[in-house]
mmCIF file with all atom_site columns, C-alpha atoms in Angstrom:
data_model
loop_
_atom_site.group_PDB
_atom_site.id
_atom_site.type_symbol
_atom_site.label_atom_id
_atom_site.label_alt_id
_atom_site.label_comp_id
_atom_site.label_asym_id
_atom_site.label_entity_id
_atom_site.label_seq_id
_atom_site.pdbx_PDB_ins_code
_atom_site.Cartn_x
_atom_site.Cartn_y
_atom_site.Cartn_z
_atom_site.occupancy
_atom_site.B_iso_or_equiv
_atom_site.pdbx_formal_charge
_atom_site.auth_seq_id
_atom_site.auth_comp_id
_atom_site.auth_asym_id
_atom_site.auth_atom_id
_atom_site.pdbx_PDB_model_num
ATOM 1   C CA . MET A 1 1   ? 88.996  97.881  94.277  1.00 84.00 ? 1   MET A CA 1
ATOM 2   C CA . ASP A 1 2   ? 86.801  101.010 95.131  1.00 92.00 ? 2   ASP A CA 1
ATOM 3   C CA . PRO A 1 3   ? 89.602  103.958 94.001  1.00 96.00 ? 3   PRO A CA 1
ATOM 4   C CA . ALA A 1 4   ? 89.206  105.572 97.645  1.00 97.00 ? 4   ALA A CA 1
ATOM 5   C CA . LEU A 1 5   ? 89.956  102.964 99.354  1.00 98.00 ? 5   LEU A CA 1
ATOM 6   C CA . ALA A 1 6   ? 92.973  101.992 97.174  1.00 97.00 ? 6   ALA A CA 1
ATOM 7   C CA . GLU A 1 7   ? 93.829  105.925 97.832  1.00 98.00 ? 7   GLU A CA 1
ATOM 8   C CA . LEU A 1 8   ? 93.774  105.443 101.610 1.00 98.00 ? 8   LEU A CA 1
ATOM 9   C CA . ALA A 1 9   ? 95.394  102.071 101.875 1.00 98.00 ? 9   ALA A CA 1
ATOM 10  C CA . ALA A 1 10  ? 98.143  104.018 99.755  1.00 98.00 ? 10  ALA A CA 1
ATOM 11  C CA . ALA A 1 11  ? 98.491  106.648 102.404 1.00 98.00 ? 11  ALA A CA 1
ATOM 12  C CA . ILE A 1 12  ? 98.295  104.553 105.419 1.00 98.00 ? 12  ILE A CA 1
ATOM 13  C CA . ARG A 1 13  ? 101.241 102.741 103.775 1.00 97.00 ? 13  ARG A CA 1
ATOM 14  C CA . ASN A 1 14  ? 103.298 105.902 103.115 1.00 97.00 ? 14  ASN A CA 1
ATOM 15  C CA . CYS A 1 15  ? 102.239 106.943 107.352 1.00 97.00 ? 15  CYS A CA 1
ATOM 16  C CA . ARG A 1 16  ? 105.731 108.023 109.445 1.00 96.00 ? 16  ARG A CA 1
ATOM 17  C CA . ILE A 1 17  ? 103.584 109.646 111.946 1.00 96.00 ? 17  ILE A CA 1
ATOM 18  C CA . CYS A 1 18  ? 104.855 107.078 114.778 1.00 94.00 ? 18  CYS A CA 1
ATOM 19  C CA . ARG A 1 19  ? 108.536 108.502 113.662 1.00 93.00 ? 19  ARG A CA 1
ATOM 20  C CA . ASP A 1 20  ? 107.893 111.757 112.579 1.00 94.00 ? 20  ASP A CA 1
ATOM 21  C CA . ALA A 1 21  ? 105.061 113.197 114.765 1.00 93.00 ? 21  ALA A CA 1
ATOM 22  C CA . PRO A 1 22  ? 104.854 110.681 117.667 1.00 94.00 ? 22  PRO A CA 1
ATOM 23  C CA . LEU A 1 23  ? 102.941 110.434 121.076 1.00 92.00 ? 23  LEU A CA 1
ATOM 24  C CA . GLY A 1 24  ? 105.931 109.596 123.212 1.00 91.00 ? 24  GLY A CA 1
ATOM 25  C CA . ALA A 1 25  ? 108.872 107.980 121.923 1.00 91.00 ? 25  ALA A CA 1
ATOM 26  C CA . PRO A 1 26  ? 108.742 107.393 118.250 1.00 93.00 ? 26  PRO A CA 1
ATOM 27  C CA . LEU A 1 27  ? 109.066 104.231 116.627 1.00 92.00 ? 27  LEU A CA 1
ATOM 28  C CA . PRO A 1 28  ? 112.555 102.655 116.983 1.00 89.00 ? 28  PRO A CA 1
ATOM 29  C CA . HIS A 1 29  ? 113.025 101.324 113.398 1.00 92.00 ? 29  HIS A CA 1
ATOM 30  C CA . GLU A 1 30  ? 111.874 102.372 110.031 1.00 94.00 ? 30  GLU A CA 1
ATOM 31  C CA . PRO A 1 31  ? 108.183 102.206 109.655 1.00 96.00 ? 31  PRO A CA 1
ATOM 32  C CA . ARG A 1 32  ? 106.415 99.845  107.428 1.00 97.00 ? 32  ARG A CA 1
ATOM 33  C CA . PRO A 1 33  ? 102.507 99.795  107.666 1.00 97.00 ? 33  PRO A CA 1
ATOM 34  C CA . ILE A 1 34  ? 100.926 96.197  107.086 1.00 97.00 ? 34  ILE A CA 1
ATOM 35  C CA . LEU A 1 35  ? 97.300  96.615  105.546 1.00 97.00 ? 35  LEU A CA 1
ATOM 36  C CA . TRP A 1 36  ? 95.591  93.710  103.830 1.00 97.00 ? 36  TRP A CA 1
ATOM 37  C CA . GLU A 1 37  ? 92.295  95.732  102.275 1.00 97.00 ? 37  GLU A CA 1
ATOM 38  C CA . SER A 1 38  ? 89.699  94.525  100.232 1.00 97.00 ? 38  SER A CA 1
ATOM 39  C CA . SER A 1 39  ? 86.550  95.584  98.590  1.00 97.00 ? 39  SER A CA 1
ATOM 40  C CA . SER A 1 40  ? 84.927  92.372  98.513  1.00 96.00 ? 40  SER A CA 1
ATOM 41  C CA . ALA A 1 41  ? 86.320  90.102  101.533 1.00 97.00 ? 41  ALA A CA 1
ATOM 42  C CA . ARG A 1 42  ? 83.630  89.882  104.288 1.00 98.00 ? 42  ARG A CA 1
ATOM 43  C CA . VAL A 1 43  ? 85.546  88.959  106.936 1.00 98.00 ? 43  VAL A CA 1
ATOM 44  C CA . MET A 1 44  ? 87.804  91.489  108.404 1.00 98.00 ? 44  MET A CA 1
ATOM 45  C CA . ILE A 1 45  ? 90.684  90.376  111.107 1.00 98.00 ? 45  ILE A CA 1
ATOM 46  C CA . ALA A 1 46  ? 91.244  93.382  113.617 1.00 98.00 ? 46  ALA A CA 1
ATOM 47  C CA . SER A 1 47  ? 94.501  92.045  115.077 1.00 95.00 ? 47  SER A CA 1
ATOM 48  C CA . GLN A 1 48  ? 97.270  93.804  117.257 1.00 94.00 ? 48  GLN A CA 1
ATOM 49  C CA . ALA A 1 49  ? 100.299 94.868  115.557 1.00 95.00 ? 49  ALA A CA 1
ATOM 50  C CA . PRO A 1 50  ? 102.705 93.121  112.887 1.00 95.00 ? 50  PRO A CA 1
ATOM 51  C CA . GLY A 1 51  ? 105.230 90.908  114.657 1.00 91.00 ? 51  GLY A CA 1
ATOM 52  C CA . ASN A 1 52  ? 108.960 90.951  113.682 1.00 92.00 ? 52  ASN A CA 1
ATOM 53  C CA . ARG A 1 53  ? 108.661 88.274  110.771 1.00 92.00 ? 53  ARG A CA 1
ATOM 54  C CA . ALA A 1 54  ? 105.748 90.341  109.526 1.00 93.00 ? 54  ALA A CA 1
ATOM 55  C CA . HIS A 1 55  ? 107.580 93.722  109.734 1.00 93.00 ? 55  HIS A CA 1
ATOM 56  C CA . GLN A 1 56  ? 110.078 91.700  107.730 1.00 93.00 ? 56  GLN A CA 1
ATOM 57  C CA . SER A 1 57  ? 108.643 90.061  105.116 1.00 94.00 ? 57  SER A CA 1
ATOM 58  C CA . GLY A 1 58  ? 105.483 92.556  104.788 1.00 93.00 ? 58  GLY A CA 1
ATOM 59  C CA . ILE A 1 59  ? 103.263 89.222  105.292 1.00 95.00 ? 59  ILE A CA 1
ATOM 60  C CA . PRO A 1 60  ? 101.057 89.272  108.266 1.00 96.00 ? 60  PRO A CA 1
ATOM 61  C CA . PHE A 1 61  ? 100.795 86.201  110.413 1.00 96.00 ? 61  PHE A CA 1
ATOM 62  C CA . ASP A 1 62  ? 103.682 84.643  108.395 1.00 92.00 ? 62  ASP A CA 1
ATOM 63  C CA . ASP A 1 63  ? 104.843 82.675  111.613 1.00 92.00 ? 63  ASP A CA 1
ATOM 64  C CA . PRO A 1 64  ? 103.407 80.066  114.250 1.00 94.00 ? 64  PRO A CA 1
ATOM 65  C CA . SER A 1 65  ? 100.495 81.965  115.331 1.00 95.00 ? 65  SER A CA 1
ATOM 66  C CA . GLY A 1 66  ? 99.577  82.309  111.645 1.00 96.00 ? 66  GLY A CA 1
ATOM 67  C CA . VAL A 1 67  ? 99.687  78.420  111.480 1.00 97.00 ? 67  VAL A CA 1
ATOM 68  C CA . ARG A 1 68  ? 97.750  78.000  114.730 1.00 97.00 ? 68  ARG A CA 1
ATOM 69  C CA . LEU A 1 69  ? 94.922  81.219  113.562 1.00 98.00 ? 69  LEU A CA 1
ATOM 70  C CA . ARG A 1 70  ? 94.386  79.283  110.398 1.00 98.00 ? 70  ARG A CA 1
ATOM 71  C CA . GLU A 1 71  ? 93.899  76.089  112.608 1.00 98.00 ? 71  GLU A CA 1
ATOM 72  C CA . TRP A 1 72  ? 90.889  78.028  114.578 1.00 98.00 ? 72  TRP A CA 1
ATOM 73  C CA . LEU A 1 73  ? 89.509  79.311  111.433 1.00 98.00 ? 73  LEU A CA 1
ATOM 74  C CA . GLY A 1 74  ? 89.649  75.903  109.682 1.00 98.00 ? 74  GLY A CA 1
ATOM 75  C CA . VAL A 1 75  ? 91.166  77.420  106.492 1.00 98.00 ? 75  VAL A CA 1
ATOM 76  C CA . THR A 1 76  ? 94.342  76.583  104.043 1.00 97.00 ? 76  THR A CA 1
ATOM 77  C CA . ARG A 1 77  ? 97.360  79.116  103.773 1.00 97.00 ? 77  ARG A CA 1
ATOM 78  C CA . GLU A 1 78  ? 95.717  79.621  100.062 1.00 96.00 ? 78  GLU A CA 1
ATOM 79  C CA . GLU A 1 79  ? 92.351  80.212  101.448 1.00 97.00 ? 79  GLU A CA 1
ATOM 80  C CA . PHE A 1 80  ? 93.937  82.710  104.115 1.00 97.00 ? 80  PHE A CA 1
ATOM 81  C CA . TYR A 1 81  ? 96.056  84.769  102.037 1.00 96.00 ? 81  TYR A CA 1
ATOM 82  C CA . HIS A 1 82  ? 93.328  84.833  99.004  1.00 94.00 ? 82  HIS A CA 1
ATOM 83  C CA . PRO A 1 83  ? 92.225  88.340  98.327  1.00 87.00 ? 83  PRO A CA 1
ATOM 84  C CA . HIS A 1 84  ? 89.000  88.159  98.404  1.00 95.00 ? 84  HIS A CA 1
ATOM 85  C CA . ASN A 1 85  ? 89.037  86.141  101.721 1.00 98.00 ? 85  ASN A CA 1
ATOM 86  C CA . PHE A 1 86  ? 90.189  88.066  104.315 1.00 98.00 ? 86  PHE A CA 1
ATOM 87  C CA . ILE A 1 87  ? 90.960  91.560  105.310 1.00 98.00 ? 87  ILE A CA 1
ATOM 88  C CA . ILE A 1 88  ? 93.871  91.916  107.706 1.00 98.00 ? 88  ILE A CA 1
ATOM 89  C CA . ALA A 1 89  ? 93.770  95.744  109.647 1.00 98.00 ? 89  ALA A CA 1
ATOM 90  C CA . PRO A 1 90  ? 95.829  95.488  113.195 1.00 97.00 ? 90  PRO A CA 1
ATOM 91  C CA . MET A 1 91  ? 94.832  98.184  115.620 1.00 97.00 ? 91  MET A CA 1
ATOM 92  C CA . GLY A 1 92  ? 98.851  99.492  115.003 1.00 97.00 ? 92  GLY A CA 1
ATOM 93  C CA . MET A 1 93  ? 99.850  98.910  111.497 1.00 96.00 ? 93  MET A CA 1
ATOM 94  C CA . CYS A 1 94  ? 103.588 98.762  112.327 1.00 96.00 ? 94  CYS A CA 1
ATOM 95  C CA . PHE A 1 95  ? 105.490 96.386  113.951 1.00 95.00 ? 95  PHE A CA 1
ATOM 96  C CA . PRO A 1 96  ? 105.938 98.174  117.629 1.00 94.00 ? 96  PRO A CA 1
ATOM 97  C CA . GLY A 1 97  ? 109.444 96.685  118.327 1.00 91.00 ? 97  GLY A CA 1
ATOM 98  C CA . TYR A 1 98  ? 109.898 94.897  121.957 1.00 88.00 ? 98  TYR A CA 1
ATOM 99  C CA . ASP A 1 99  ? 110.343 95.601  125.429 1.00 86.00 ? 99  ASP A CA 1
ATOM 100 C CA . ALA A 1 100 ? 112.798 94.576  127.775 1.00 84.00 ? 100 ALA A CA 1
ATOM 101 C CA . ALA A 1 101 ? 111.375 91.250  128.401 1.00 82.00 ? 101 ALA A CA 1
ATOM 102 C CA . GLY A 1 102 ? 111.218 90.501  124.420 1.00 79.00 ? 102 GLY A CA 1
ATOM 103 C CA . SER A 1 103 ? 107.322 90.592  124.076 1.00 80.00 ? 103 SER A CA 1
ATOM 104 C CA . ASP A 1 104 ? 105.998 92.988  121.275 1.00 82.00 ? 104 ASP A CA 1
ATOM 105 C CA . ILE A 1 105 ? 105.249 96.506  122.461 1.00 89.00 ? 105 ILE A CA 1
ATOM 106 C CA . PRO A 1 106 ? 101.623 97.400  122.719 1.00 92.00 ? 106 PRO A CA 1
ATOM 107 C CA . PRO A 1 107 ? 99.979  99.072  119.505 1.00 95.00 ? 107 PRO A CA 1
ATOM 108 C CA . ARG A 1 108 ? 101.490 102.524 118.633 1.00 94.00 ? 108 ARG A CA 1
ATOM 109 C CA . ARG A 1 109 ? 98.673  105.129 119.798 1.00 94.00 ? 109 ARG A CA 1
ATOM 110 C CA . GLU A 1 110 ? 98.926  107.179 116.836 1.00 95.00 ? 110 GLU A CA 1
ATOM 111 C CA . CYS A 1 111 ? 97.199  104.570 114.253 1.00 96.00 ? 111 CYS A CA 1
ATOM 112 C CA . ALA A 1 112 ? 94.004  103.787 115.698 1.00 96.00 ? 112 ALA A CA 1
ATOM 113 C CA . PRO A 1 113 ? 92.557  107.489 115.595 1.00 96.00 ? 113 PRO A CA 1
ATOM 114 C CA . THR A 1 114 ? 93.891  108.423 112.807 1.00 97.00 ? 114 THR A CA 1
ATOM 115 C CA . TRP A 1 115 ? 93.196  105.748 110.482 1.00 97.00 ? 115 TRP A CA 1
ATOM 116 C CA . ARG A 1 116 ? 90.696  103.038 111.789 1.00 97.00 ? 116 ARG A CA 1
ATOM 117 C CA . LYS A 1 117 ? 87.256  104.681 110.993 1.00 97.00 ? 117 LYS A CA 1
ATOM 118 C CA . SER A 1 118 ? 87.817  105.890 107.692 1.00 97.00 ? 118 SER A CA 1
ATOM 119 C CA . LEU A 1 119 ? 89.032  102.765 106.685 1.00 97.00 ? 119 LEU A CA 1
ATOM 120 C CA . LEU A 1 120 ? 86.319  100.890 107.851 1.00 97.00 ? 120 LEU A CA 1
ATOM 121 C CA . SER A 1 121 ? 83.634  102.964 106.053 1.00 97.00 ? 121 SER A CA 1
ATOM 122 C CA . LEU A 1 122 ? 85.159  101.799 103.167 1.00 98.00 ? 122 LEU A CA 1
ATOM 123 C CA . MET A 1 123 ? 84.729  98.417  103.510 1.00 98.00 ? 123 MET A CA 1
ATOM 124 C CA . PRO A 1 124 ? 81.157  98.212  104.397 1.00 97.00 ? 124 PRO A CA 1
ATOM 125 C CA . GLN A 1 125 ? 80.716  95.134  102.961 1.00 97.00 ? 125 GLN A CA 1
ATOM 126 C CA . VAL A 1 126 ? 82.647  93.187  106.184 1.00 97.00 ? 126 VAL A CA 1
ATOM 127 C CA . ASP A 1 127 ? 79.899  91.343  108.175 1.00 96.00 ? 127 ASP A CA 1
ATOM 128 C CA . LEU A 1 128 ? 82.189  89.790  110.392 1.00 98.00 ? 128 LEU A CA 1
ATOM 129 C CA . VAL A 1 129 ? 85.182  90.638  112.403 1.00 98.00 ? 129 VAL A CA 1
ATOM 130 C CA . LEU A 1 130 ? 87.344  88.586  114.532 1.00 98.00 ? 130 LEU A CA 1
ATOM 131 C CA . LEU A 1 131 ? 88.751  90.900  117.777 1.00 98.00 ? 131 LEU A CA 1
ATOM 132 C CA . ILE A 1 132 ? 91.988  89.324  118.270 1.00 98.00 ? 132 ILE A CA 1
ATOM 133 C CA . GLY A 1 133 ? 93.180  90.470  121.810 1.00 96.00 ? 133 GLY A CA 1
ATOM 134 C CA . GLN A 1 134 ? 92.387  93.145  123.849 1.00 95.00 ? 134 GLN A CA 1
ATOM 135 C CA . TYR A 1 135 ? 93.270  95.922  121.911 1.00 95.00 ? 135 TYR A CA 1
ATOM 136 C CA . ALA A 1 136 ? 91.124  95.263  119.596 1.00 97.00 ? 136 ALA A CA 1
ATOM 137 C CA . GLN A 1 137 ? 88.494  94.422  121.483 1.00 97.00 ? 137 GLN A CA 1
ATOM 138 C CA . ASN A 1 138 ? 88.670  97.369  123.587 1.00 96.00 ? 138 ASN A CA 1
ATOM 139 C CA . TRP A 1 139 ? 88.122  99.503  120.501 1.00 96.00 ? 139 TRP A CA 1
ATOM 140 C CA . HIS A 1 140 ? 85.592  98.041  118.337 1.00 96.00 ? 140 HIS A CA 1
ATOM 141 C CA . LEU A 1 141 ? 83.459  96.655  121.801 1.00 95.00 ? 141 LEU A CA 1
ATOM 142 C CA . GLY A 1 142 ? 84.593  99.753  123.846 1.00 90.00 ? 142 GLY A CA 1
ATOM 143 C CA . ARG A 1 143 ? 81.905  99.195  127.609 1.00 85.00 ? 143 ARG A CA 1
ATOM 144 C CA . ARG A 1 144 ? 80.567  96.208  125.595 1.00 87.00 ? 144 ARG A CA 1
ATOM 145 C CA . GLY A 1 145 ? 83.703  93.993  125.902 1.00 90.00 ? 145 GLY A CA 1
ATOM 146 C CA . GLY A 1 146 ? 84.420  92.600  129.692 1.00 89.00 ? 146 GLY A CA 1
ATOM 147 C CA . MET A 1 147 ? 87.100  93.719  132.368 1.00 91.00 ? 147 MET A CA 1
ATOM 148 C CA . SER A 1 148 ? 89.642  91.514  130.859 1.00 95.00 ? 148 SER A CA 1
ATOM 149 C CA . LEU A 1 149 ? 90.307  89.953  127.635 1.00 95.00 ? 149 LEU A CA 1
ATOM 150 C CA . THR A 1 150 ? 89.179  86.539  129.429 1.00 97.00 ? 150 THR A CA 1
ATOM 151 C CA . ALA A 1 151 ? 86.023  88.030  130.645 1.00 96.00 ? 151 ALA A CA 1
ATOM 152 C CA . THR A 1 152 ? 85.623  89.307  127.033 1.00 97.00 ? 152 THR A CA 1
ATOM 153 C CA . VAL A 1 153 ? 86.419  86.380  125.091 1.00 97.00 ? 153 VAL A CA 1
ATOM 154 C CA . GLU A 1 154 ? 83.977  83.856  127.707 1.00 97.00 ? 154 GLU A CA 1
ATOM 155 C CA . GLY A 1 155 ? 81.299  86.277  126.703 1.00 96.00 ? 155 GLY A CA 1
ATOM 156 C CA . TRP A 1 156 ? 81.599  85.558  123.463 1.00 97.00 ? 156 TRP A CA 1
ATOM 157 C CA . ARG A 1 157 ? 78.328  84.911  122.984 1.00 96.00 ? 157 ARG A CA 1
ATOM 158 C CA . SER A 1 158 ? 76.328  87.873  123.728 1.00 95.00 ? 158 SER A CA 1
ATOM 159 C CA . ILE A 1 159 ? 78.765  89.514  121.195 1.00 96.00 ? 159 ILE A CA 1
ATOM 160 C CA . TYR A 1 160 ? 78.331  87.248  118.692 1.00 94.00 ? 160 TYR A CA 1
ATOM 161 C CA . GLY A 1 161 ? 74.572  87.139  118.824 1.00 88.00 ? 161 GLY A CA 1
ATOM 162 C CA . ARG A 1 162 ? 74.120  91.132  118.603 1.00 84.00 ? 162 ARG A CA 1
ATOM 163 C CA . ASN A 1 163 ? 71.884  92.174  116.373 1.00 69.00 ? 163 ASN A CA 1
ATOM 164 C CA . GLU A 1 164 ? 73.344  95.554  115.201 1.00 80.00 ? 164 GLU A CA 1
ATOM 165 C CA . GLY A 1 165 ? 76.435  96.037  112.269 1.00 86.00 ? 165 GLY A CA 1
ATOM 166 C CA . ALA A 1 166 ? 78.648  92.924  111.657 1.00 93.00 ? 166 ALA A CA 1
ATOM 167 C CA . ARG A 1 167 ? 79.155  90.371  113.944 1.00 96.00 ? 167 ARG A CA 1
ATOM 168 C CA . MET A 1 168 ? 82.260  90.121  115.912 1.00 97.00 ? 168 MET A CA 1
ATOM 169 C CA . ILE A 1 169 ? 83.882  87.119  117.577 1.00 98.00 ? 169 ILE A CA 1
ATOM 170 C CA . PRO A 1 170 ? 86.562  88.177  120.418 1.00 98.00 ? 170 PRO A CA 1
ATOM 171 C CA . LEU A 1 171 ? 89.776  85.666  120.372 1.00 98.00 ? 171 LEU A CA 1
ATOM 172 C CA . PRO A 1 172 ? 92.873  85.542  122.133 1.00 97.00 ? 172 PRO A CA 1
ATOM 173 C CA . HIS A 1 173 ? 96.286  85.944  120.257 1.00 95.00 ? 173 HIS A CA 1
ATOM 174 C CA . PRO A 1 174 ? 97.184  82.935  118.627 1.00 96.00 ? 174 PRO A CA 1
ATOM 175 C CA . SER A 1 175 ? 100.656 83.320  119.912 1.00 91.00 ? 175 SER A CA 1
ATOM 176 C CA . TRP A 1 176 ? 102.232 80.503  121.418 1.00 90.00 ? 176 TRP A CA 1
ATOM 177 C CA . ARG A 1 177 ? 102.586 82.314  124.760 1.00 88.00 ? 177 ARG A CA 1
ATOM 178 C CA . ASN A 1 178 ? 98.723  81.855  124.816 1.00 93.00 ? 178 ASN A CA 1
ATOM 179 C CA . THR A 1 179 ? 99.420  78.034  124.814 1.00 95.00 ? 179 THR A CA 1
ATOM 180 C CA . GLY A 1 180 ? 98.597  78.057  128.768 1.00 96.00 ? 180 GLY A CA 1
ATOM 181 C CA . TRP A 1 181 ? 95.549  79.803  128.512 1.00 96.00 ? 181 TRP A CA 1
ATOM 182 C CA . LEU A 1 182 ? 93.765  77.528  126.087 1.00 96.00 ? 182 LEU A CA 1
ATOM 183 C CA . LYS A 1 183 ? 94.715  74.510  128.117 1.00 96.00 ? 183 LYS A CA 1
ATOM 184 C CA . LYS A 1 184 ? 92.943  76.303  130.925 1.00 97.00 ? 184 LYS A CA 1
ATOM 185 C CA . HIS A 1 185 ? 90.084  77.313  128.792 1.00 97.00 ? 185 HIS A CA 1
ATOM 186 C CA . PRO A 1 186 ? 89.073  74.039  126.931 1.00 97.00 ? 186 PRO A CA 1
ATOM 187 C CA . TRP A 1 187 ? 85.020  75.611  126.186 1.00 97.00 ? 187 TRP A CA 1
ATOM 188 C CA . PHE A 1 188 ? 87.462  77.596  123.423 1.00 98.00 ? 188 PHE A CA 1
ATOM 189 C CA . GLU A 1 189 ? 88.236  75.102  121.044 1.00 97.00 ? 189 GLU A CA 1
ATOM 190 C CA . LYS A 1 190 ? 85.037  72.749  121.983 1.00 97.00 ? 190 LYS A CA 1
ATOM 191 C CA . GLU A 1 191 ? 82.562  75.776  122.113 1.00 98.00 ? 191 GLU A CA 1
ATOM 192 C CA . LEU A 1 192 ? 83.664  78.640  120.188 1.00 98.00 ? 192 LEU A CA 1
ATOM 193 C CA . LEU A 1 193 ? 85.809  77.285  117.235 1.00 98.00 ? 193 LEU A CA 1
ATOM 194 C CA . PRO A 1 194 ? 83.041  75.210  115.469 1.00 98.00 ? 194 PRO A CA 1
ATOM 195 C CA . VAL A 1 195 ? 81.098  78.540  115.657 1.00 98.00 ? 195 VAL A CA 1
ATOM 196 C CA . LEU A 1 196 ? 83.744  80.356  114.084 1.00 98.00 ? 196 LEU A CA 1
ATOM 197 C CA . GLN A 1 197 ? 84.761  78.100  111.575 1.00 98.00 ? 197 GLN A CA 1
ATOM 198 C CA . ARG A 1 198 ? 80.803  77.657  110.545 1.00 97.00 ? 198 ARG A CA 1
ATOM 199 C CA . GLU A 1 199 ? 80.859  81.356  109.929 1.00 97.00 ? 199 GLU A CA 1
ATOM 200 C CA . ILE A 1 200 ? 84.100  81.876  107.966 1.00 98.00 ? 200 ILE A CA 1
ATOM 201 C CA . ARG A 1 201 ? 83.069  79.142  105.824 1.00 97.00 ? 201 ARG A CA 1
ATOM 202 C CA . ALA A 1 202 ? 79.767  80.584  105.193 1.00 97.00 ? 202 ALA A CA 1
ATOM 203 C CA . ARG A 1 203 ? 81.627  84.026  103.460 1.00 97.00 ? 203 ARG A CA 1
ATOM 204 C CA . ILE A 1 204 ? 84.808  82.757  101.962 1.00 94.00 ? 204 ILE A CA 1
ATOM 205 C CA . PHE A 1 205 ? 85.902  81.002  98.135  1.00 85.00 ? 205 PHE A CA 1
#
């Protein structure tokens, strides 16, 4: 691995800014930043933030949402966790906690402004970025995205077809909470997923 990337990744894993210098209320538990970096993987999964199970185990997407995500990608568990296949870089590196309804709180506001540009600059080999959820889509696409997650994902062809930098494909979160969304938008599985799986297969070992 590139020494500069290894050094930055170590600094991220030691980060405690959301506990010690937070924007708003501090993180309600001990931080455990989760990042899977690589100097060779060409696909980056720009996710939202680790869930509680990832916080406990240190393994991202090691839950039912990960099973669905791997089905979307058309990869096995072994391929998904192979160190040369995927980078997993969430918008917030730590599990943010739950709200009163039991849903995940949004990613911490401190994380992306502090680390993301430096991190991406040290992985120039990335040529496909999967934008999972609205927080990743807003950060990476800015005004090029839609007014909502649905609008952004519906416009995936124009986003994917841009000829500047890495290709990007916007996706909803693979959580079970989005099962209703998937049923309402059958084009996602019929039209977007075949393209996604083709792009993934061309880039992994």
